[in-house]
Structures are given as structure tokens and as C-alpha cells.
PDB file of C-alpha atoms in Angstrom:
ATOM      1  CA  MET A   1      35.418  66.062  22.109  1.00  0.00           C
ATOM      2  CA  ILE A   2      35.837  62.272  22.250  1.00  0.00           C
ATOM      3  CA  THR A   3      38.545  61.211  24.712  1.00  0.00           C
ATOM      4  CA  ARG A   4      40.758  58.174  24.177  1.00  0.00           C
ATOM      5  CA  ARG A   5      39.037  56.416  27.113  1.00  0.00           C
ATOM      6  CA  LYS A   6      35.536  56.934  25.591  1.00  0.00           C
ATOM      7  CA  LEU A   7      36.740  55.737  22.196  1.00  0.00           C
ATOM      8  CA  LEU A   8      38.220  52.586  23.750  1.00  0.00           C
ATOM      9  CA  ALA A   9      35.015  51.881  25.691  1.00  0.00           C
ATOM     10  CA  THR A  10      32.933  52.336  22.544  1.00  0.00           C
ATOM     11  CA  SER A  11      35.160  49.998  20.531  1.00  0.00           C
ATOM     12  CA  MET A  12      34.961  47.326  23.238  1.00  0.00           C
ATOM     13  CA  ALA A  13      31.157  47.560  23.442  1.00  0.00           C
ATOM     14  CA  ALA A  14      30.610  47.306  19.685  1.00  0.00           C
ATOM     15  CA  PRO A  15      31.305  43.547  19.422  1.00  0.00           C
ATOM     16  CA  LEU A  16      29.021  42.924  22.390  1.00  0.00           C
ATOM     17  CA  ILE A  17      26.190  44.888  20.764  1.00  0.00           C
ATOM     18  CA  ALA A  18      26.730  43.037  17.475  1.00  0.00           C
ATOM     19  CA  ALA A  19      26.779  39.708  19.266  1.00  0.00           C
ATOM     20  CA  GLY A  20      23.626  40.594  21.159  1.00  0.00           C
ATOM     21  CA  GLY A  21      21.898  41.684  17.944  1.00  0.00           C
ATOM     22  CA  GLY A  22      22.910  38.431  16.254  1.00  0.00           C
ATOM     23  CA  ALA A  23      21.565  36.447  19.164  1.00  0.00           C
ATOM     24  CA  LEU A  24      18.262  38.279  18.880  1.00  0.00           C
ATOM     25  CA  ALA A  25      18.171  37.833  15.108  1.00  0.00           C
ATOM     26  CA  GLN A  26      18.928  34.119  15.419  1.00  0.00           C
ATOM     27  CA  GLU A  27      16.706  33.305  18.360  1.00  0.00           C
ATOM     28  CA  ALA A  28      16.933  29.703  19.501  1.00  0.00           C
ATOM     29  CA  TYR A  29      14.188  27.530  18.034  1.00  0.00           C
ATOM     30  CA  PRO A  30      11.587  26.974  19.346  1.00  0.00           C
ATOM     31  CA  SER A  31      10.798  29.835  21.703  1.00  0.00           C
ATOM     32  CA  ARG A  32       7.001  29.455  21.598  1.00  0.00           C
ATOM     33  CA  PRO A  33       4.423  26.696  20.940  1.00  0.00           C
ATOM     34  CA  VAL A  34       4.425  24.967  17.553  1.00  0.00           C
ATOM     35  CA  ARG A  35       1.182  24.366  15.632  1.00  0.00           C
ATOM     36  CA  LEU A  36       0.622  21.027  13.887  1.00  0.00           C
ATOM     37  CA  LEU A  37      -2.239  21.314  11.400  1.00  0.00           C
ATOM     38  CA  LEU A  38      -4.099  18.329   9.991  1.00  0.00           C
ATOM     39  CA  ALA A  39      -6.721  18.055   7.299  1.00  0.00           C
ATOM     40  CA  PHE A  40      -9.291  15.982   9.164  1.00  0.00           C
ATOM     41  CA  ALA A  41     -11.816  16.396  11.959  1.00  0.00           C
ATOM     42  CA  PRO A  42     -11.112  15.295  15.558  1.00  0.00           C
ATOM     43  CA  GLY A  43     -11.590  11.652  16.437  1.00  0.00           C
ATOM     44  CA  GLY A  44     -10.270   9.952  13.300  1.00  0.00           C
ATOM     45  CA  GLY A  45      -7.109   7.955  12.745  1.00  0.00           C
ATOM     46  CA  THR A  46      -5.054  10.933  11.527  1.00  0.00           C
ATOM     47  CA  ASP A  47      -6.166  12.979  14.537  1.00  0.00           C
ATOM     48  CA  LEU A  48      -5.206  10.250  17.015  1.00  0.00           C
ATOM     49  CA  ILE A  49      -1.796   9.739  15.424  1.00  0.00           C
ATOM     50  CA  ALA A  50      -1.162  13.503  15.325  1.00  0.00           C
ATOM     51  CA  ARG A  51      -2.097  13.991  18.979  1.00  0.00           C
ATOM     52  CA  THR A  52      -0.078  10.992  20.126  1.00  0.00           C
ATOM     53  CA  LEU A  53       2.978  12.307  18.299  1.00  0.00           C
ATOM     54  CA  ALA A  54       2.483  15.929  19.385  1.00  0.00           C
ATOM     55  CA  SER A  55       2.295  14.993  23.050  1.00  0.00           C
ATOM     56  CA  ALA A  56       5.446  12.874  22.780  1.00  0.00           C
ATOM     57  CA  MET A  57       7.381  15.526  20.828  1.00  0.00           C
ATOM     58  CA  THR A  58       6.798  18.267  23.372  1.00  0.00           C
ATOM     59  CA  PRO A  59       9.569  17.241  25.842  1.00  0.00           C
ATOM     60  CA  SER A  60      12.345  16.872  23.252  1.00  0.00           C
ATOM     61  CA  LEU A  61      11.257  19.902  21.229  1.00  0.00           C
ATOM     62  CA  GLY A  62      11.165  22.099  24.321  1.00  0.00           C
ATOM     63  CA  GLN A  63       7.787  23.635  23.508  1.00  0.00           C
ATOM     64  CA  THR A  64       4.187  22.469  23.364  1.00  0.00           C
ATOM     65  CA  VAL A  65       3.030  21.082  20.026  1.00  0.00           C
ATOM     66  CA  VAL A  66      -0.585  22.163  19.540  1.00  0.00           C
ATOM     67  CA  VAL A  67      -2.741  20.090  17.162  1.00  0.00           C
ATOM     68  CA  GLU A  68      -5.127  22.152  15.049  1.00  0.00           C
ATOM     69  CA  ASN A  69      -7.830  20.498  12.920  1.00  0.00           C
ATOM     70  CA  ARG A  70      -8.539  22.150   9.565  1.00  0.00           C
ATOM     71  CA  PRO A  71     -10.845  19.760   7.666  1.00  0.00           C
ATOM     72  CA  GLY A  72     -12.348  20.520   4.264  1.00  0.00           C
ATOM     73  CA  ALA A  73     -11.791  20.404   0.490  1.00  0.00           C
ATOM     74  CA  GLY A  74     -10.270  16.949   0.620  1.00  0.00           C
ATOM     75  CA  GLY A  75      -7.436  18.185   2.824  1.00  0.00           C
ATOM     76  CA  ASN A  76      -6.527  21.165   0.653  1.00  0.00           C
ATOM     77  CA  ILE A  77      -7.504  23.787   3.260  1.00  0.00           C
ATOM     78  CA  ALA A  78      -4.936  22.636   5.815  1.00  0.00           C
ATOM     79  CA  THR A  79      -2.330  22.142   3.087  1.00  0.00           C
ATOM     80  CA  GLU A  80      -2.794  25.705   1.823  1.00  0.00           C
ATOM     81  CA  ALA A  81      -2.652  27.126   5.364  1.00  0.00           C
ATOM     82  CA  VAL A  82       0.752  25.567   6.022  1.00  0.00           C
ATOM     83  CA  ALA A  83       2.116  26.214   2.533  1.00  0.00           C
ATOM     84  CA  THR A  84       1.432  29.953   2.897  1.00  0.00           C
ATOM     85  CA  ALA A  85       2.639  30.246   6.510  1.00  0.00           C
ATOM     86  CA  ARG A  86       5.966  31.801   7.477  1.00  0.00           C
ATOM     87  CA  PRO A  87       8.806  29.270   7.035  1.00  0.00           C
ATOM     88  CA  ASP A  88       9.954  29.575  10.634  1.00  0.00           C
ATOM     89  CA  GLY A  89       9.106  26.107  11.980  1.00  0.00           C
ATOM     90  CA  TYR A  90       6.103  27.242  14.017  1.00  0.00           C
ATOM     91  CA  THR A  91       3.443  25.991  11.575  1.00  0.00           C
ATOM     92  CA  LEU A  92       3.701  22.354  10.492  1.00  0.00           C
ATOM     93  CA  LEU A  93       1.447  19.932   8.629  1.00  0.00           C
ATOM     94  CA  MET A  94       0.547  16.340   9.392  1.00  0.00           C
ATOM     95  CA  GLY A  95       0.201  15.310   5.776  1.00  0.00           C
ATOM     96  CA  ASN A  96      -1.062  12.037   4.389  1.00  0.00           C
ATOM     97  CA  HIS A  97      -1.278  10.336   1.013  1.00  0.00           C
ATOM     98  CA  GLY A  98      -4.534  12.053  -0.012  1.00  0.00           C
ATOM     99  CA  PRO A  99      -3.630  15.753   0.108  1.00  0.00           C
ATOM    100  CA  MET A 100       0.043  15.123  -0.634  1.00  0.00           C
ATOM    101  CA  SER A 101      -0.149  12.637  -3.506  1.00  0.00           C
ATOM    102  CA  VAL A 102      -3.692  11.975  -4.727  1.00  0.00           C
ATOM    103  CA  ASN A 103      -5.419  15.362  -4.795  1.00  0.00           C
ATOM    104  CA  VAL A 104      -3.326  16.658  -7.683  1.00  0.00           C
ATOM    105  CA  SER A 105      -5.055  14.025  -9.821  1.00  0.00           C
ATOM    106  CA  LEU A 106      -8.545  14.685  -8.416  1.00  0.00           C
ATOM    107  CA  PHE A 107      -8.795  18.483  -8.153  1.00  0.00           C
ATOM    108  CA  ARG A 108      -8.405  20.592 -11.269  1.00  0.00           C
ATOM    109  CA  ASN A 109      -7.804  23.951  -9.565  1.00  0.00           C
ATOM    110  CA  MET A 110      -5.566  23.360  -6.563  1.00  0.00           C
ATOM    111  CA  ARG A 111      -4.223  26.672  -5.245  1.00  0.00           C
ATOM    112  CA  VAL A 112      -0.898  25.221  -4.101  1.00  0.00           C
ATOM    113  CA  ASN A 113       1.238  22.332  -5.289  1.00  0.00           C
ATOM    114  CA  PRO A 114       2.385  20.343  -2.219  1.00  0.00           C
ATOM    115  CA  GLU A 115       5.484  19.186  -4.085  1.00  0.00           C
ATOM    116  CA  THR A 116       6.803  22.734  -4.559  1.00  0.00           C
ATOM    117  CA  ALA A 117       5.184  24.528  -1.603  1.00  0.00           C
ATOM    118  CA  LEU A 118       6.119  22.184   1.252  1.00  0.00           C
ATOM    119  CA  GLU A 119       9.287  20.711   2.714  1.00  0.00           C
ATOM    120  CA  PRO A 120       9.013  17.070   3.897  1.00  0.00           C
ATOM    121  CA  ILE A 121      10.503  16.606   7.380  1.00  0.00           C
ATOM    122  CA  GLY A 122       9.962  12.877   7.881  1.00  0.00           C
ATOM    123  CA  LEU A 123       7.493  10.022   7.683  1.00  0.00           C
ATOM    124  CA  VAL A 124       5.726   9.316  10.988  1.00  0.00           C
ATOM    125  CA  ALA A 125       3.890   6.066  10.260  1.00  0.00           C
ATOM    126  CA  ASP A 126       2.566   3.791   7.543  1.00  0.00           C
ATOM    127  CA  ALA A 127      -0.791   2.029   7.977  1.00  0.00           C
ATOM    128  CA  PRO A 128      -2.062  -0.838   5.823  1.00  0.00           C
ATOM    129  CA  LEU A 129      -5.773  -1.263   5.156  1.00  0.00           C
ATOM    130  CA  ILE A 130      -7.839  -4.468   5.399  1.00  0.00           C
ATOM    131  CA  VAL A 131      -9.997  -6.199   2.790  1.00  0.00           C
ATOM    132  CA  VAL A 132     -13.222  -7.413   4.422  1.00  0.00           C
ATOM    133  CA  VAL A 133     -16.401  -9.132   3.259  1.00  0.00           C
ATOM    134  CA  GLY A 134     -19.840  -9.470   4.805  1.00  0.00           C
ATOM    135  CA  PRO A 135     -22.612 -12.047   4.455  1.00  0.00           C
ATOM    136  CA  SER A 136     -23.150 -11.338   0.740  1.00  0.00           C
ATOM    137  CA  SER A 137     -19.856 -13.147   0.043  1.00  0.00           C
ATOM    138  CA  LYS A 138     -18.955 -16.746   0.805  1.00  0.00           C
ATOM    139  CA  ALA A 139     -15.239 -16.038   0.440  1.00  0.00           C
ATOM    140  CA  THR A 140     -12.925 -16.907   3.305  1.00  0.00           C
ATOM    141  CA  THR A 141      -9.740 -16.031   1.399  1.00  0.00           C
ATOM    142  CA  LEU A 142      -8.754 -13.313  -1.055  1.00  0.00           C
ATOM    143  CA  PRO A 143      -8.402 -15.787  -3.983  1.00  0.00           C
ATOM    144  CA  GLU A 144     -11.989 -16.898  -3.305  1.00  0.00           C
ATOM    145  CA  LEU A 145     -13.203 -13.288  -3.366  1.00  0.00           C
ATOM    146  CA  LEU A 146     -11.382 -12.658  -6.653  1.00  0.00           C
ATOM    147  CA  ALA A 147     -12.991 -15.823  -8.051  1.00  0.00           C
ATOM    148  CA  GLU A 148     -16.443 -14.490  -7.084  1.00  0.00           C
ATOM    149  CA  LEU A 149     -15.715 -11.177  -8.765  1.00  0.00           C
ATOM    150  CA  ARG A 150     -14.433 -12.903 -11.892  1.00  0.00           C
ATOM    151  CA  ALA A 151     -17.532 -15.073 -12.141  1.00  0.00           C
ATOM    152  CA  ALA A 152     -19.828 -12.066 -11.671  1.00  0.00           C
ATOM    153  CA  ARG A 153     -18.270 -10.223 -14.660  1.00  0.00           C
ATOM    154  CA  GLY A 154     -18.531  -6.788 -13.049  1.00  0.00           C
ATOM    155  CA  ASN A 155     -21.981  -7.246 -11.516  1.00  0.00           C
ATOM    156  CA  LEU A 156     -20.820  -7.228  -7.869  1.00  0.00           C
ATOM    157  CA  ASN A 157     -20.200  -4.073  -5.877  1.00  0.00           C
ATOM    158  CA  TYR A 158     -17.848  -2.695  -3.236  1.00  0.00           C
ATOM    159  CA  ALA A 159     -18.056   0.144  -0.724  1.00  0.00           C
ATOM    160  CA  SER A 160     -15.639   2.958   0.076  1.00  0.00           C
ATOM    161  CA  ALA A 161     -15.463   5.835   2.555  1.00  0.00           C
ATOM    162  CA  SER A 162     -15.763   8.333  -0.350  1.00  0.00           C
ATOM    163  CA  ASN A 163     -14.687   8.950  -3.921  1.00  0.00           C
ATOM    164  CA  GLY A 164     -10.903   9.180  -4.058  1.00  0.00           C
ATOM    165  CA  SER A 165     -10.454   7.998  -0.458  1.00  0.00           C
ATOM    166  CA  ALA A 166      -7.763   5.533   0.591  1.00  0.00           C
ATOM    167  CA  SER A 167     -10.357   2.748   0.724  1.00  0.00           C
ATOM    168  CA  HIS A 168     -11.558   3.562  -2.813  1.00  0.00           C
ATOM    169  CA  LEU A 169      -8.076   3.775  -4.329  1.00  0.00           C
ATOM    170  CA  ALA A 170      -6.827   0.611  -2.611  1.00  0.00           C
ATOM    171  CA  ALA A 171      -9.798  -1.372  -3.949  1.00  0.00           C
ATOM    172  CA  ALA A 172      -9.494   0.149  -7.420  1.00  0.00           C
ATOM    173  CA  LEU A 173      -5.795  -0.750  -7.563  1.00  0.00           C
ATOM    174  CA  MET A 174      -6.520  -4.320  -6.452  1.00  0.00           C
ATOM    175  CA  LEU A 175      -9.156  -4.728  -9.159  1.00  0.00           C
ATOM    176  CA  GLN A 176      -6.911  -3.231 -11.826  1.00  0.00           C
ATOM    177  CA  MET A 177      -3.967  -5.458 -10.956  1.00  0.00           C
ATOM    178  CA  ALA A 178      -6.236  -8.532 -10.905  1.00  0.00           C
ATOM    179  CA  GLY A 179      -7.850  -7.591 -14.210  1.00  0.00           C
ATOM    180  CA  LEU A 180     -11.328  -7.475 -12.650  1.00  0.00           C
ATOM    181  CA  GLN A 181     -14.238  -5.072 -12.426  1.00  0.00           C
ATOM    182  CA  ALA A 182     -16.849  -4.269  -9.782  1.00  0.00           C
ATOM    183  CA  GLU A 183     -19.289  -1.433  -9.182  1.00  0.00           C
ATOM    184  CA  HIS A 184     -18.060   1.232  -6.764  1.00  0.00           C
ATOM    185  CA  VAL A 185     -20.540   2.595  -4.188  1.00  0.00           C
ATOM    186  CA  PRO A 186     -19.109   5.601  -2.299  1.00  0.00           C
ATOM    187  CA  PHE A 187     -20.301   6.718   1.136  1.00  0.00           C
ATOM    188  CA  ARG A 188     -19.507   9.664   3.371  1.00  0.00           C
ATOM    189  CA  GLY A 189     -17.312   7.830   5.826  1.00  0.00           C
ATOM    190  CA  ALA A 190     -16.276   4.282   6.625  1.00  0.00           C
ATOM    191  CA  ALA A 191     -18.962   3.673   9.268  1.00  0.00           C
ATOM    192  CA  PRO A 192     -22.024   3.951   6.982  1.00  0.00           C
ATOM    193  CA  ALA A 193     -20.230   1.989   4.268  1.00  0.00           C
ATOM    194  CA  LEU A 194     -19.480  -0.857   6.656  1.00  0.00           C
ATOM    195  CA  THR A 195     -23.098  -0.846   7.842  1.00  0.00           C
ATOM    196  CA  ASP A 196     -24.168  -1.809   4.337  1.00  0.00           C
ATOM    197  CA  VAL A 197     -21.400  -4.412   4.043  1.00  0.00           C
ATOM    198  CA  VAL A 198     -22.526  -6.005   7.327  1.00  0.00           C
ATOM    199  CA  ALA A 199     -26.155  -5.913   6.129  1.00  0.00           C
ATOM    200  CA  GLY A 200     -25.176  -7.815   2.990  1.00  0.00           C
ATOM    201  CA  HIS A 201     -26.047  -5.004   0.583  1.00  0.00           C
ATOM    202  CA  LEU A 202     -22.436  -4.627  -0.601  1.00  0.00           C
ATOM    203  CA  HIS A 203     -19.943  -7.349  -1.425  1.00  0.00           C
ATOM    204  CA  PHE A 204     -16.635  -6.154   0.006  1.00  0.00           C
ATOM    205  CA  MET A 205     -14.698  -3.155   1.246  1.00  0.00           C
ATOM    206  CA  VAL A 206     -11.108  -2.102   1.825  1.00  0.00           C
ATOM    207  CA  THR A 207     -10.935  -0.019   5.000  1.00  0.00           C
ATOM    208  CA  THR A 208      -8.814   1.091   7.950  1.00  0.00           C
ATOM    209  CA  LEU A 209      -8.208  -1.094  10.985  1.00  0.00           C
ATOM    210  CA  PRO A 210      -9.806   1.259  13.586  1.00  0.00           C
ATOM    211  CA  SER A 211     -13.028   1.422  11.566  1.00  0.00           C
ATOM    212  CA  VAL A 212     -13.443  -2.358  11.357  1.00  0.00           C
ATOM    213  CA  VAL A 213     -11.640  -4.040  14.261  1.00  0.00           C
ATOM    214  CA  GLY A 214     -14.800  -4.195  16.385  1.00  0.00           C
ATOM    215  CA  LEU A 215     -16.764  -5.805  13.539  1.00  0.00           C
ATOM    216  CA  MET A 216     -13.962  -8.324  13.063  1.00  0.00           C
ATOM    217  CA  SER A 217     -14.083  -9.251  16.745  1.00  0.00           C
ATOM    218  CA  SER A 218     -17.843  -9.891  16.576  1.00  0.00           C
ATOM    219  CA  ASN A 219     -17.505 -11.820  13.288  1.00  0.00           C
ATOM    220  CA  ALA A 220     -19.780  -9.318  11.532  1.00  0.00           C
ATOM    221  CA  VAL A 221     -17.187  -9.158   8.737  1.00  0.00           C
ATOM    222  CA  ARG A 222     -14.437 -11.535   7.627  1.00  0.00           C
ATOM    223  CA  PRO A 223     -10.949 -10.110   7.058  1.00  0.00           C
ATOM    224  CA  LEU A 224      -9.306 -11.582   3.965  1.00  0.00           C
ATOM    225  CA  ALA A 225      -6.067  -9.657   3.477  1.00  0.00           C
ATOM    226  CA  VAL A 226      -4.064  -6.594   4.475  1.00  0.00           C
ATOM    227  CA  THR A 227      -2.795  -4.107   1.904  1.00  0.00           C
ATOM    228  CA  GLY A 228       0.755  -3.528   3.145  1.00  0.00           C
ATOM    229  CA  ASP A 229       3.877  -5.313   1.949  1.00  0.00           C
ATOM    230  CA  ALA A 230       4.080  -7.356   5.169  1.00  0.00           C
ATOM    231  CA  ARG A 231       1.617  -8.988   7.554  1.00  0.00           C
ATOM    232  CA  MET A 232       0.482  -6.931  10.517  1.00  0.00           C
ATOM    233  CA  ALA A 233       1.948  -7.701  13.931  1.00  0.00           C
ATOM    234  CA  LEU A 234      -1.549  -7.530  15.454  1.00  0.00           C
ATOM    235  CA  PHE A 235      -2.979 -10.040  12.970  1.00  0.00           C
ATOM    236  CA  PRO A 236      -0.142 -12.275  11.762  1.00  0.00           C
ATOM    237  CA  ASN A 237      -2.586 -14.869  10.391  1.00  0.00           C
ATOM    238  CA  ILE A 238      -4.125 -12.444   7.890  1.00  0.00           C
ATOM    239  CA  PRO A 239      -2.144 -12.641   4.625  1.00  0.00           C
ATOM    240  CA  THR A 240      -1.215  -9.678   2.455  1.00  0.00           C
ATOM    241  CA  VAL A 241      -2.881  -8.901  -0.852  1.00  0.00           C
ATOM    242  CA  ALA A 242       0.599  -9.177  -2.372  1.00  0.00           C
ATOM    243  CA  GLU A 243       0.684 -12.877  -1.509  1.00  0.00           C
ATOM    244  CA  THR A 244      -2.101 -13.272  -4.066  1.00  0.00           C
ATOM    245  CA  ILE A 245      -1.374 -10.288  -6.352  1.00  0.00           C
ATOM    246  CA  PRO A 246       2.448  -9.856  -6.449  1.00  0.00           C
ATOM    247  CA  GLY A 247       3.641  -6.265  -6.261  1.00  0.00           C
ATOM    248  CA  TYR A 248       0.459  -4.896  -4.710  1.00  0.00           C
ATOM    249  CA  LYS A 249       0.741  -2.309  -1.937  1.00  0.00           C
ATOM    250  CA  ALA A 250      -1.637   0.426  -0.811  1.00  0.00           C
ATOM    251  CA  THR A 251      -1.236   2.070   2.579  1.00  0.00           C
ATOM    252  CA  ALA A 252      -2.313   5.191   4.419  1.00  0.00           C
ATOM    253  CA  TRP A 253       0.790   7.068   5.535  1.00  0.00           C
ATOM    254  CA  TYR A 254       1.348  10.107   7.735  1.00  0.00           C
ATOM    255  CA  GLY A 255       4.260  12.527   7.816  1.00  0.00           C
ATOM    256  CA  ILE A 256       5.332  15.979   8.942  1.00  0.00           C
ATOM    257  CA  LEU A 257       5.920  18.785   6.439  1.00  0.00           C
ATOM    258  CA  ALA A 258       6.891  22.438   6.789  1.00  0.00           C
ATOM    259  CA  PRO A 259       6.558  25.457   4.495  1.00  0.00           C
ATOM    260  CA  LYS A 260       9.156  25.649   1.733  1.00  0.00           C
ATOM    261  CA  GLU A 261      12.351  27.515   2.682  1.00  0.00           C
ATOM    262  CA  THR A 262      12.133  26.529   6.348  1.00  0.00           C
ATOM    263  CA  PRO A 263      15.816  26.635   7.434  1.00  0.00           C
ATOM    264  CA  ALA A 264      17.659  23.318   7.463  1.00  0.00           C
ATOM    265  CA  PRO A 265      18.671  23.562  11.179  1.00  0.00           C
ATOM    266  CA  ILE A 266      15.027  23.999  12.164  1.00  0.00           C
ATOM    267  CA  ARG A 267      13.955  21.059  10.000  1.00  0.00           C
ATOM    268  CA  ALA A 268      16.700  18.948  11.574  1.00  0.00           C
ATOM    269  CA  HIS A 269      15.532  19.907  15.060  1.00  0.00           C
ATOM    270  CA  ILE A 270      11.943  18.949  14.266  1.00  0.00           C
ATOM    271  CA  PHE A 271      13.033  15.631  12.747  1.00  0.00           C
ATOM    272  CA  ALA A 272      15.189  14.813  15.777  1.00  0.00           C
ATOM    273  CA  SER A 273      12.233  15.513  18.069  1.00  0.00           C
ATOM    274  CA  MET A 274       9.990  13.344  15.898  1.00  0.00           C
ATOM    275  CA  ARG A 275      12.498  10.474  15.998  1.00  0.00           C
ATOM    276  CA  ALA A 276      12.750  10.775  19.783  1.00  0.00           C
ATOM    277  CA  ALA A 277       8.956  10.586  20.082  1.00  0.00           C
ATOM    278  CA  LEU A 278       8.761   7.537  17.821  1.00  0.00           C
ATOM    279  CA  SER A 279      11.326   5.702  19.941  1.00  0.00           C
ATOM    280  CA  ASN A 280       8.989   5.961  22.933  1.00  0.00           C
ATOM    281  CA  GLU A 281       7.546   2.498  23.671  1.00  0.00           C
ATOM    282  CA  ASP A 282       4.147   3.893  24.634  1.00  0.00           C
ATOM    283  CA  VAL A 283       3.937   5.842  21.366  1.00  0.00           C
ATOM    284  CA  VAL A 284       4.902   2.760  19.360  1.00  0.00           C
ATOM    285  CA  ARG A 285       2.241   0.708  21.160  1.00  0.00           C
ATOM    286  CA  ARG A 286      -0.500   3.265  20.559  1.00  0.00           C
ATOM    287  CA  LEU A 287       0.350   3.621  16.877  1.00  0.00           C
ATOM    288  CA  ARG A 288       0.354  -0.138  16.370  1.00  0.00           C
ATOM    289  CA  GLU A 289      -3.022  -0.375  18.090  1.00  0.00           C
ATOM    290  CA  GLU A 290      -4.260   1.918  15.320  1.00  0.00           C
ATOM    291  CA  GLY A 291      -2.759  -0.409  12.726  1.00  0.00           C
ATOM    292  CA  ALA A 292       0.102   2.000  11.982  1.00  0.00           C
ATOM    293  CA  GLU A 293       3.779   1.096  11.906  1.00  0.00           C
ATOM    294  CA  PRO A 294       6.195   3.838  13.123  1.00  0.00           C
ATOM    295  CA  SER A 295       8.745   4.983  10.553  1.00  0.00           C
ATOM    296  CA  THR A 296      12.314   6.327  10.606  1.00  0.00           C
ATOM    297  CA  MET A 297      12.206   7.778   7.071  1.00  0.00           C
ATOM    298  CA  ASP A 298      13.853  11.216   6.792  1.00  0.00           C
ATOM    299  CA  GLY A 299      12.943  14.220   4.653  1.00  0.00           C
ATOM    300  CA  PRO A 300      14.578  13.157   1.365  1.00  0.00           C
ATOM    301  CA  GLY A 301      13.127   9.656   1.681  1.00  0.00           C
ATOM    302  CA  PHE A 302       9.700  11.088   2.458  1.00  0.00           C
ATOM    303  CA  ALA A 303       9.921  13.400  -0.567  1.00  0.00           C
ATOM    304  CA  ALA A 304      10.723  10.409  -2.800  1.00  0.00           C
ATOM    305  CA  LEU A 305       7.752   8.493  -1.357  1.00  0.00           C
ATOM    306  CA  ILE A 306       5.377  11.394  -2.043  1.00  0.00           C
ATOM    307  CA  LYS A 307       6.568  11.625  -5.658  1.00  0.00           C
ATOM    308  CA  TRP A 308       6.270   7.865  -6.219  1.00  0.00           C
ATOM    309  CA  GLU A 309       2.790   7.794  -4.714  1.00  0.00           C
ATOM    310  CA  ARG A 310       1.705  10.777  -6.817  1.00  0.00           C
ATOM    311  CA  GLU A 311       2.732   9.037 -10.024  1.00  0.00           C
ATOM    312  CA  ARG A 312       1.203   5.651  -9.232  1.00  0.00           C
ATOM    313  CA  TRP A 313      -2.143   7.014  -8.027  1.00  0.00           C
ATOM    314  CA  ALA A 314      -2.421   9.306 -11.050  1.00  0.00           C
ATOM    315  CA  THR A 315      -2.444   6.157 -13.184  1.00  0.00           C
ATOM    316  CA  VAL A 316      -5.056   4.457 -10.985  1.00  0.00           C
ATOM    317  CA  VAL A 317      -7.284   7.547 -10.944  1.00  0.00           C
ATOM    318  CA  ARG A 318      -7.084   7.910 -14.720  1.00  0.00           C
ATOM    319  CA  GLN A 319      -7.740   4.252 -15.502  1.00  0.00           C
ATOM    320  CA  ALA A 320     -10.616   3.997 -13.012  1.00  0.00           C
ATOM    321  CA  GLY A 321     -12.137   7.317 -14.052  1.00  0.00           C
ATOM    322  CA  ILE A 322     -12.253   8.495 -10.426  1.00  0.00           C
ATOM    323  CA  THR A 323     -13.659  11.967  -9.753  1.00  0.00           C
ATOM    324  CA  VAL A 324     -14.383  13.852  -6.543  1.00  0.00           C
ATOM    325  CA  ASP A 325     -17.937  14.581  -5.342  1.00  0.00           C
TER     326      ASP A 325
END
């Protein structure tokens, strides 16, 4: 028989049990390390940016951010891994323009659509590329290079890191906007492509700053222009392509994304940690040394950028007839 005292004790304990259960069900995020996947091998620009950010996010996030490299299939392997992960904030993606915006135009049978399977958290950084020439060109300015290409009537060539890479697309867009043609010679990476540019076998290349800064310092190549919408702080004397071809812009950007349906409070926490990391002076310095400019763009802005990039590169890919290897 239940006494009045037992009934009162039970009724008083019930809210405490419910509160405790709710606390367990809504465990504070994060309570364990967070994985940040990226689609490229260790040692490249994306890897350095990801590791710099992850290290700086750890204090404000309250847990270690572990970088995990998942290269392959043009970035689709890492994208699929995050898109199919639990939407709990513990598996994130360092996405860039290739897997997020270009691959849908290059791969016919993508297993996931980044636009519908991922939730943009925020843009980390935006990195312009550099147009360079070797000894096969006499150009010292971008207008002079365009004049050489025009006179050659499509008989000159240019190198890229691979079919559909940032260097390929940036060059293809420049040629399209200038109304010019040149023969594309793809390589497997920027280093071997630049070797042939330096040797004079190829006329020009659009490439990343880390891949070419040493060659610029030794005068093995001549930088003619940068592909962003503003001059780089590191090289203020190098003009933009847009100063010659108005409206031109082609950059490599990096941002954090989470699986679709990741709760808004968790996304907000991740974005706040990212912003805190990007306000760190040492982080800003290291990113700029890689030719990347830190960003403050939030999730909705990042989503709009991805959509805009997807549409513009689809046109470039179609007009240039670009296919993957």
C-alpha cells in the first residue's frame, strides 16, 4: 500500500528524473573530438589550411578537431562520407570549389548531390591563382600574353594540374572571356606542369601561389596577373586579370560543411568557433602566406556562393568541352 509520504517523494523525484533524462538526451555539444574530412592528400594547400584552422578551432570548440584525409574520385569520396554521416556535428567537411561546385558538371554518376546533402556552415578562405609564363613567352604583362595567343590563332598551349582542376578552369574562363583559344595540356599535379613551363615546352599556366612562389623568386617564371577581384597583399604590384578582362574572377575557396539536418544550434556553435579561429593573427598570417584571404561569410552566404559557382562553371565546362580523365 502506497503511503502519502511515498507518493509525495515519488512526485517530487519525477521532475528531477525527467530533467536528468532531458539533459542526457540533449548532451552539450561537443562532448568528444570532431572529425574534419578533406578530399585531398596531406601536404597540399587544402590540407595546410584545414590543419591550421582545426588547431585554432580546438580551444573555442572545447574539443580536438581531427583532420582526416580522404582523397580520391575528384573529391567525391570525402563528400559522400560526410553527406552520409550522422548529422550530429561530429563529422564535418572542408569543401572547396571542385567537389562542391564543379564535379556536378564533370561526373555523370555522382552518388550524392552536395547541394541537397550538405549544410554549409561558413566560408573559411578564398585564394586567387596566378597566371605565369616561362621562357617560351616574351610577355611581361597579361595584355602581351593575350596578344601572343591572338597572333598564334590557337597554336599555343597551356598547362594545368589536371582536367577540370582549378588551374584548368581558370585558364579556360580567361580564354573564353578574351575570345581566344589555346591547346590544353593536362598533368597530374602542378609540379610536373610547371616543370614543362619552366623548360619552355608550354606557353603559360594558371596555378596556385604555393606551387609557384619559389619559381617566381628565382625568376624561373614571370607572374603576369592574379585571378581574384583584388590584388594580393603579398604581391601588390601584380595586377588582376580583371584589370585587363573586366568581370573576370576565378579563385580556389575553402569552407566547412556538415551533413544535412545538422541542428541549427550545433551549426551556430561550429561557425562561432570558426570565426574565433579566423580572428587569430597567427592563423590570418599563415593563410595569407598560402595566398588565401580569411573570410567571414556565414552559412547562407556560403550556400549562395556554391550555387553561383556551380552555375558559372557548368557553362565554362560545357563551352570548353572539359571532361575528367
